[in-house]
């Protein structure tokens, strides 16, 4: 019989992890932790972009409930996801009558929501495109910079927002993109720009797309809010579809977190528009090679829900109706907030809030004002003054308006 002795770990032993430093909390998700720790009954979370009903509670779409039955099996999905889901994702983004789809020029894969789609695309672009420069709007969703830098891309910024006017800096966009070197990647928000909520008009999009085409830039589109911006799926996909008709290549990261309310399911897709079907096959083969050591196979339940809804005309109709209701509530609560501020006698111009669309409002408040909101009123927003409008409802909008007024008067 072999005797073994238990070896005790000495408290003085050197740890392999001793050099690991404490990292900072995520600037957006960290707000949720601070909010949860706050015991004030009047607290309001305008930090994380998650839709809430007018009762302030998490909202599950009726169409999702009806489609959410158990998946028939628990086998691995293909690396690129279930074909039915991937096809439905293509049609939703590019349109059922898309020439690119008919010509089989789009290489598509399921992704781990929008973030995963962004990472798959950026890793692919860093590996295969001639230029590693990516031009990102200033401001943009904070995680864009983390993703692109971790993928090895060289992040540059282009003007987008005029803080003095709380409006789009269209001339700045054209100037900066015109100065970008040939073959550079340019990130474009398809709709409901995050964090500003300000989108170019159709006429402005036409100029931007023409410039991208003329300068031979590579468009990388992030579409996290299709249907959630205006309530109209086709309207919100206008820029993407116009680009697809104009340029030979582009990439798209598509998310179903917001428009299906499937935040925790992490469902999205990554698409690559190619020159022809043969090129699309080659691109998809390399995308699969990239995904295999990353996470190998995507989750199936959320994909099953999306596929079921988009395959059933009645469920699709119900989903579109619910989507419009959510978008309308966001627009209505914007108007209510501005009305309450006016009723309080605020002399500040808040009209930009009603001109913006989508889940986010760029309030124009400073970090010092945001800090006061948290400390004195228990209203939580990101330091740049971005407010998730979805956190407002008929029960708290008056209180939030009062808080906004107090810190800005």
Coordinates of C-alpha atoms in Angstrom, one line a residue:
X1 CA 0.0 0.0 0.0
X2 CA 1.4 3.3 -1.0
X3 CA 1.0 6.1 1.6
X4 CA 0.5 9.6 0.4
X5 CA 0.8 12.7 2.5
X6 CA -1.3 15.8 2.1
X7 CA 0.7 18.8 1.0
X8 CA -0.5 22.0 2.6
X9 CA -0.3 25.2 0.6
X10 CA 2.0 27.6 2.5
X11 CA 0.6 31.1 3.1
X12 CA 4.0 32.4 2.2
X13 CA 4.2 30.6 -1.1
X14 CA 4.5 32.7 -4.2
X15 CA 1.4 32.8 -6.4
X16 CA 1.6 32.6 -10.1
X17 CA -1.1 35.3 -10.1
X18 CA 0.7 37.7 -7.8
X19 CA 1.4 40.2 -10.6
X20 CA -2.3 40.4 -11.6
X21 CA -3.6 43.9 -10.7
X22 CA -7.2 44.8 -9.9
X23 CA -8.9 45.9 -13.1
X24 CA -11.4 48.8 -13.3
X25 CA -15.1 48.1 -13.3
X26 CA -16.8 48.3 -16.7
X27 CA -18.1 51.9 -17.1
X28 CA -21.6 50.7 -18.1
X29 CA -22.1 47.4 -16.4
X30 CA -20.4 48.7 -13.3
X31 CA -23.3 51.2 -13.0
X32 CA -25.7 48.3 -12.6
X33 CA -23.6 47.0 -9.7
X34 CA -23.7 50.5 -8.0
X35 CA -27.4 50.8 -8.7
X36 CA -28.1 47.4 -7.1
X37 CA -26.1 48.3 -4.0
X38 CA -28.1 51.6 -3.6
X39 CA -30.9 51.2 -1.0
X40 CA -32.7 54.4 -1.8
X41 CA -36.3 53.7 -2.9
X42 CA -36.3 56.5 -5.4
X43 CA -33.2 55.2 -7.3
X44 CA -33.5 55.1 -11.1
X45 CA -31.2 53.2 -13.5
X46 CA -30.6 55.0 -16.8
X47 CA -27.3 53.3 -17.4
X48 CA -27.7 49.9 -19.1
X49 CA -29.6 49.7 -22.3
X50 CA -32.2 47.1 -21.5
X51 CA -35.8 47.7 -22.3
X52 CA -38.3 48.0 -19.5
X53 CA -42.1 48.2 -19.6
X54 CA -43.9 51.2 -18.1
X55 CA -44.0 49.3 -14.8
X56 CA -40.2 49.4 -14.7
X57 CA -39.9 45.6 -14.8
X58 CA -38.0 43.4 -17.3
X59 CA -40.1 42.9 -20.4
X60 CA -40.6 39.6 -22.3
X61 CA -42.2 39.9 -25.7
X62 CA -45.4 37.8 -26.1
X63 CA -44.1 36.6 -29.5
X64 CA -41.0 35.3 -27.7
X65 CA -43.1 33.5 -25.1
X66 CA -45.1 31.8 -27.8
X67 CA -42.0 30.8 -29.7
X68 CA -39.9 29.8 -26.7
X69 CA -40.8 26.1 -26.5
X70 CA -38.1 23.5 -26.0
X71 CA -35.8 22.9 -28.9
X72 CA -36.3 19.4 -30.4
X73 CA -32.7 18.3 -29.6
X74 CA -29.6 19.5 -27.7
X75 CA -27.0 18.5 -30.3
X76 CA -24.3 20.9 -31.4
X77 CA -25.3 23.5 -34.0
X78 CA -23.0 23.9 -37.0
X79 CA -20.1 26.3 -36.5
X80 CA -22.0 29.0 -38.4
X81 CA -25.3 28.3 -36.7
X82 CA -28.5 26.6 -37.7
X83 CA -29.1 27.3 -41.5
X84 CA -32.7 28.3 -40.9
X85 CA -31.8 31.0 -38.4
X86 CA -28.9 32.3 -40.5
X87 CA -31.1 32.6 -43.5
X88 CA -33.8 34.5 -41.5
X89 CA -31.1 36.8 -40.1
X90 CA -29.9 37.6 -43.6
X91 CA -33.4 38.4 -44.9
X92 CA -34.2 40.6 -41.9
X93 CA -31.0 42.7 -42.4
X94 CA -30.6 42.9 -46.1
X95 CA -34.3 42.5 -47.2
X96 CA -36.1 39.5 -48.5
X97 CA -35.6 40.7 -52.1
X98 CA -31.9 41.5 -51.7
X99 CA -29.9 40.9 -54.9
X100 CA -26.9 40.0 -52.8
X101 CA -28.9 37.2 -51.1
X102 CA -30.3 35.9 -54.4
X103 CA -26.8 35.8 -55.8
X104 CA -25.5 34.0 -52.7
X105 CA -22.9 36.7 -52.2
X106 CA -23.3 37.0 -48.4
X107 CA -21.2 34.8 -46.1
X108 CA -23.1 34.6 -42.8
X109 CA -22.6 33.0 -39.4
X110 CA -24.5 33.1 -36.1
X111 CA -22.6 35.1 -33.4
X112 CA -22.7 35.6 -29.7
X113 CA -25.0 38.7 -30.0
X114 CA -23.7 42.0 -31.3
X115 CA -20.5 41.9 -29.3
X116 CA -19.6 38.5 -30.5
X117 CA -20.4 39.5 -34.1
X118 CA -18.2 42.6 -33.8
X119 CA -15.4 40.4 -32.5
X120 CA -15.6 37.8 -35.2
X121 CA -15.7 40.5 -37.9
X122 CA -12.9 42.5 -36.5
X123 CA -10.7 39.4 -36.0
X124 CA -11.4 38.4 -39.6
X125 CA -10.6 41.9 -40.9
X126 CA -7.4 42.1 -38.9
X127 CA -6.3 38.8 -40.4
X128 CA -7.2 39.4 -44.0
X129 CA -7.6 43.1 -45.0
X130 CA -4.7 45.1 -46.3
X131 CA -5.2 47.9 -43.8
X132 CA -5.5 47.5 -40.0
X133 CA -6.8 51.1 -39.5
X134 CA -10.4 51.3 -38.4
X135 CA -12.2 54.7 -38.1
X136 CA -14.7 54.8 -35.3
X137 CA -17.2 57.6 -34.7
X138 CA -16.5 60.0 -31.8
X139 CA -18.4 59.2 -29.6
X140 CA -19.3 55.5 -30.0
X141 CA -20.3 52.6 -27.8
X142 CA -17.4 52.2 -25.4
X143 CA -16.9 48.5 -26.0
X144 CA -16.2 49.1 -29.7
X145 CA -12.7 50.4 -28.8
X146 CA -12.0 47.4 -26.5
X147 CA -13.1 44.9 -29.2
X148 CA -11.1 46.5 -32.0
X149 CA -7.9 47.0 -30.0
X150 CA -8.0 43.4 -28.7
X151 CA -8.4 42.2 -32.3
X152 CA -5.2 44.0 -33.3
X153 CA -6.9 46.8 -35.3
X154 CA -5.4 50.3 -35.3
X155 CA -8.2 52.5 -33.9
X156 CA -8.7 56.0 -35.3
X157 CA -11.5 58.4 -34.6
X158 CA -13.7 60.5 -36.9
X159 CA -15.9 63.4 -35.9
X160 CA -19.6 62.6 -35.4
X161 CA -21.2 64.8 -32.7
X162 CA -21.2 68.6 -32.3
X163 CA -21.5 69.1 -28.5
X164 CA -22.1 72.8 -28.9
X165 CA -25.3 72.2 -30.8
X166 CA -26.2 68.7 -29.6
X167 CA -26.4 67.7 -33.2
X168 CA -24.7 65.7 -35.9
X169 CA -21.4 67.0 -37.1
X170 CA -22.0 66.1 -40.7
X171 CA -19.2 68.3 -42.1
X172 CA -16.8 66.7 -39.7
X173 CA -17.8 63.2 -40.8
X174 CA -17.1 64.1 -44.4
X175 CA -13.8 65.9 -43.7
X176 CA -12.4 63.1 -41.5
X177 CA -13.5 60.2 -43.8
X178 CA -12.2 62.0 -46.8
X179 CA -8.8 62.2 -45.1
X180 CA -8.8 58.4 -44.3
X181 CA -6.3 56.4 -46.3
X182 CA -7.5 54.1 -49.0
X183 CA -8.5 50.6 -47.7
X184 CA -9.2 51.9 -44.2
X185 CA -12.1 50.3 -42.4
X186 CA -14.9 52.7 -41.3
X187 CA -17.4 51.7 -38.6
X188 CA -20.9 52.9 -39.2
X189 CA -23.9 52.6 -36.9
X190 CA -26.9 51.4 -39.0
X191 CA -29.5 53.3 -36.9
X192 CA -30.1 54.7 -33.4
X193 CA -26.4 55.7 -33.0
X194 CA -25.2 54.8 -29.6
X195 CA -24.7 56.9 -27.5
X196 CA -26.1 60.0 -29.2
X197 CA -29.3 58.7 -30.7
X198 CA -28.6 60.9 -33.8
X199 CA -28.6 59.4 -37.3
X200 CA -27.8 61.0 -40.6
X201 CA -30.7 61.8 -42.9
X202 CA -31.2 59.8 -46.1
X203 CA -29.6 62.6 -48.0
X204 CA -26.7 62.7 -45.7
X205 CA -26.3 58.9 -45.8
X206 CA -26.2 59.2 -49.6
X207 CA -23.2 61.5 -49.4
X208 CA -21.4 59.4 -46.8
X209 CA -22.0 56.2 -48.8
X210 CA -20.7 57.9 -52.0
X211 CA -17.6 59.1 -50.1
X212 CA -16.9 55.6 -48.7
X213 CA -17.3 54.1 -52.2
X214 CA -15.2 56.8 -53.9
X215 CA -12.4 56.6 -51.3
X216 CA -12.4 52.8 -51.4
X217 CA -13.0 52.5 -47.7
X218 CA -14.3 49.2 -46.2
X219 CA -17.6 49.7 -44.4
X220 CA -18.2 47.8 -41.2
X221 CA -21.8 48.2 -40.0
X222 CA -23.0 47.7 -36.5
X223 CA -26.8 47.1 -36.4
X224 CA -27.9 46.7 -32.8
X225 CA -31.3 48.4 -33.0
X226 CA -33.1 47.4 -36.2
X227 CA -36.8 48.1 -35.7
X228 CA -36.1 49.6 -32.3
X229 CA -35.2 53.0 -33.6
X230 CA -38.2 54.0 -35.7
X231 CA -40.4 50.9 -35.2
X232 CA -40.0 50.1 -38.9
X233 CA -37.5 47.3 -39.8
X234 CA -37.0 48.4 -43.4
X235 CA -36.5 52.1 -42.5
X236 CA -33.9 51.2 -39.9
X237 CA -32.0 49.1 -42.4
X238 CA -31.9 51.8 -45.1
X239 CA -28.3 52.7 -44.7
X240 CA -27.1 49.1 -44.7
X241 CA -29.2 48.2 -47.8
X242 CA -28.0 51.3 -49.6
X243 CA -24.4 50.4 -48.9
X244 CA -25.0 46.9 -50.1
X245 CA -26.2 48.2 -53.4
X246 CA -23.3 50.6 -53.8
X247 CA -20.0 49.0 -52.6
X248 CA -18.5 45.6 -53.5
X249 CA -17.8 44.5 -50.0
X250 CA -18.9 45.2 -46.4
X251 CA -19.3 43.5 -43.0
X252 CA -22.2 43.6 -40.6
X253 CA -22.6 42.8 -37.0
X254 CA -26.3 42.2 -36.2
X255 CA -27.8 41.8 -32.8
X256 CA -31.2 40.4 -31.6
X257 CA -30.8 41.4 -28.0
X258 CA -32.8 44.6 -28.2
X259 CA -35.4 43.9 -30.9
X260 CA -36.3 40.5 -29.6
X261 CA -35.5 41.2 -26.0
X262 CA -33.2 38.2 -26.0
X263 CA -30.4 39.9 -23.9
X264 CA -29.3 36.9 -22.0
X265 CA -29.5 34.5 -24.9
X266 CA -26.6 36.3 -26.7
X267 CA -28.1 35.9 -30.2
X268 CA -26.7 37.7 -33.2
X269 CA -25.1 37.2 -36.6
X270 CA -22.0 38.3 -38.6
X271 CA -22.3 38.9 -42.3
X272 CA -19.8 39.5 -45.1
X273 CA -21.0 40.9 -48.4
X274 CA -18.7 39.5 -51.1
X275 CA -18.0 39.9 -54.9
X276 CA -19.6 36.6 -55.8
X277 CA -20.8 33.3 -54.4
X278 CA -17.4 31.7 -54.8
X279 CA -15.8 34.5 -52.8
X280 CA -18.5 34.1 -50.1
X281 CA -17.7 30.4 -49.8
X282 CA -14.0 31.2 -49.3
X283 CA -14.8 33.9 -46.7
X284 CA -17.1 31.7 -44.8
X285 CA -14.6 28.9 -44.7
X286 CA -12.1 31.2 -43.0
X287 CA -14.7 32.6 -40.6
X288 CA -15.4 29.0 -39.5
X289 CA -11.7 28.4 -39.0
X290 CA -11.6 31.6 -36.9
X291 CA -14.6 30.7 -34.8
X292 CA -13.6 27.0 -34.1
X293 CA -10.9 27.8 -31.5
X294 CA -12.9 30.8 -30.2
X295 CA -16.1 29.2 -29.0
X296 CA -16.6 26.4 -31.6
X297 CA -20.4 26.2 -31.8
X298 CA -23.1 28.8 -31.0
X299 CA -26.0 28.4 -28.6
X300 CA -29.2 27.0 -30.1
X301 CA -32.2 28.1 -27.9
X302 CA -32.3 31.8 -28.8
X303 CA -31.6 31.1 -32.4
X304 CA -34.6 28.7 -32.3
X305 CA -36.8 31.4 -30.9
X306 CA -35.8 33.9 -33.6
X307 CA -36.2 31.3 -36.4
X308 CA -39.6 30.2 -35.1
X309 CA -40.9 33.8 -35.0
X310 CA -39.6 34.8 -38.4
X311 CA -40.9 31.5 -39.9
X312 CA -44.5 31.9 -38.6
X313 CA -46.5 34.8 -40.3
X314 CA -48.7 35.2 -37.2
X315 CA -45.8 35.4 -34.8
X316 CA -43.9 37.7 -37.2
X317 CA -46.9 40.0 -37.3
X318 CA -47.2 40.0 -33.5
X319 CA -43.4 40.6 -33.1
X320 CA -43.5 43.6 -35.5
X321 CA -46.4 45.1 -33.6
X322 CA -44.6 44.6 -30.2
X323 CA -41.5 46.1 -31.7
X324 CA -43.4 49.2 -32.9
X325 CA -45.0 49.5 -29.5
X326 CA -41.6 49.5 -27.8
X327 CA -40.2 52.1 -30.2
X328 CA -43.3 54.3 -29.7
X329 CA -43.0 54.1 -25.9
X330 CA -39.4 55.3 -26.1
X331 CA -40.4 58.2 -28.3
X332 CA -43.3 59.1 -26.1
X333 CA -41.3 59.1 -22.9
X334 CA -38.8 61.4 -24.5
X335 CA -41.5 63.9 -25.1
X336 CA -42.8 63.5 -21.6
X337 CA -39.4 64.1 -20.1
X338 CA -39.0 67.4 -22.1
X339 CA -42.5 68.5 -21.1
X340 CA -41.8 67.9 -17.4
X341 CA -38.5 69.9 -17.6
X342 CA -40.4 72.8 -19.2
X343 CA -43.1 72.6 -16.5
X344 CA -40.3 72.9 -13.9
X345 CA -39.2 76.2 -15.5
X346 CA -35.9 74.9 -17.0
X347 CA -34.4 77.5 -19.3
X348 CA -32.1 74.9 -20.9
X349 CA -32.9 73.8 -24.5
X350 CA -33.8 70.1 -24.2
X351 CA -35.3 69.8 -27.7
X352 CA -32.4 67.6 -28.8
X353 CA -33.8 64.8 -26.7
X354 CA -37.0 64.5 -28.7
X355 CA -35.0 64.8 -32.0
X356 CA -32.9 61.7 -31.1
X357 CA -34.2 58.2 -31.5
X358 CA -33.7 54.7 -30.1
X359 CA -32.9 53.6 -26.6
X360 CA -30.3 56.2 -25.8
X361 CA -30.5 60.0 -25.2
X362 CA -27.3 62.1 -25.2
X363 CA -28.4 64.7 -22.6
X364 CA -25.5 67.1 -22.9
X365 CA -24.8 67.0 -19.2
X366 CA -21.3 67.1 -17.9
X367 CA -19.6 64.5 -15.7
X368 CA -19.9 66.8 -12.7
X369 CA -23.6 67.0 -13.3
X370 CA -23.9 63.2 -13.7
X371 CA -22.0 62.7 -10.5
X372 CA -24.5 65.0 -8.7
X373 CA -27.4 63.0 -10.1
X374 CA -26.0 59.9 -8.6
X375 CA -25.0 61.4 -5.2
X376 CA -28.0 63.6 -4.6
X377 CA -30.8 62.0 -6.5
X378 CA -29.7 58.3 -7.0
X379 CA -30.2 58.6 -10.8
X380 CA -27.6 56.6 -12.6
X381 CA -26.2 57.5 -16.0
X382 CA -22.9 57.1 -17.8
X383 CA -20.2 59.8 -17.2
X384 CA -20.7 61.1 -20.8
X385 CA -24.3 62.1 -20.1
X386 CA -25.9 59.2 -21.9
X387 CA -29.2 58.1 -20.5
X388 CA -31.0 54.9 -21.3
X389 CA -34.5 56.2 -22.0
X390 CA -35.8 52.7 -21.5
X391 CA -35.3 53.2 -17.7
X392 CA -37.9 56.0 -17.7
X393 CA -41.6 55.4 -17.1
X394 CA -44.8 57.2 -16.1
X395 CA -43.9 56.6 -12.4
X396 CA -40.4 58.1 -12.3
X397 CA -40.2 60.6 -15.2
X398 CA -41.3 63.5 -13.1
X399 CA -38.7 62.7 -10.5
X400 CA -36.0 62.3 -13.1
X401 CA -37.0 65.6 -14.7
X402 CA -36.7 67.3 -11.4
X403 CA -33.2 65.8 -10.8
X404 CA -32.1 66.9 -14.3
X405 CA -33.4 70.4 -13.6
X406 CA -31.7 70.7 -10.3
X407 CA -28.2 69.8 -11.5
X408 CA -28.4 72.0 -14.7
X409 CA -30.1 75.2 -13.5

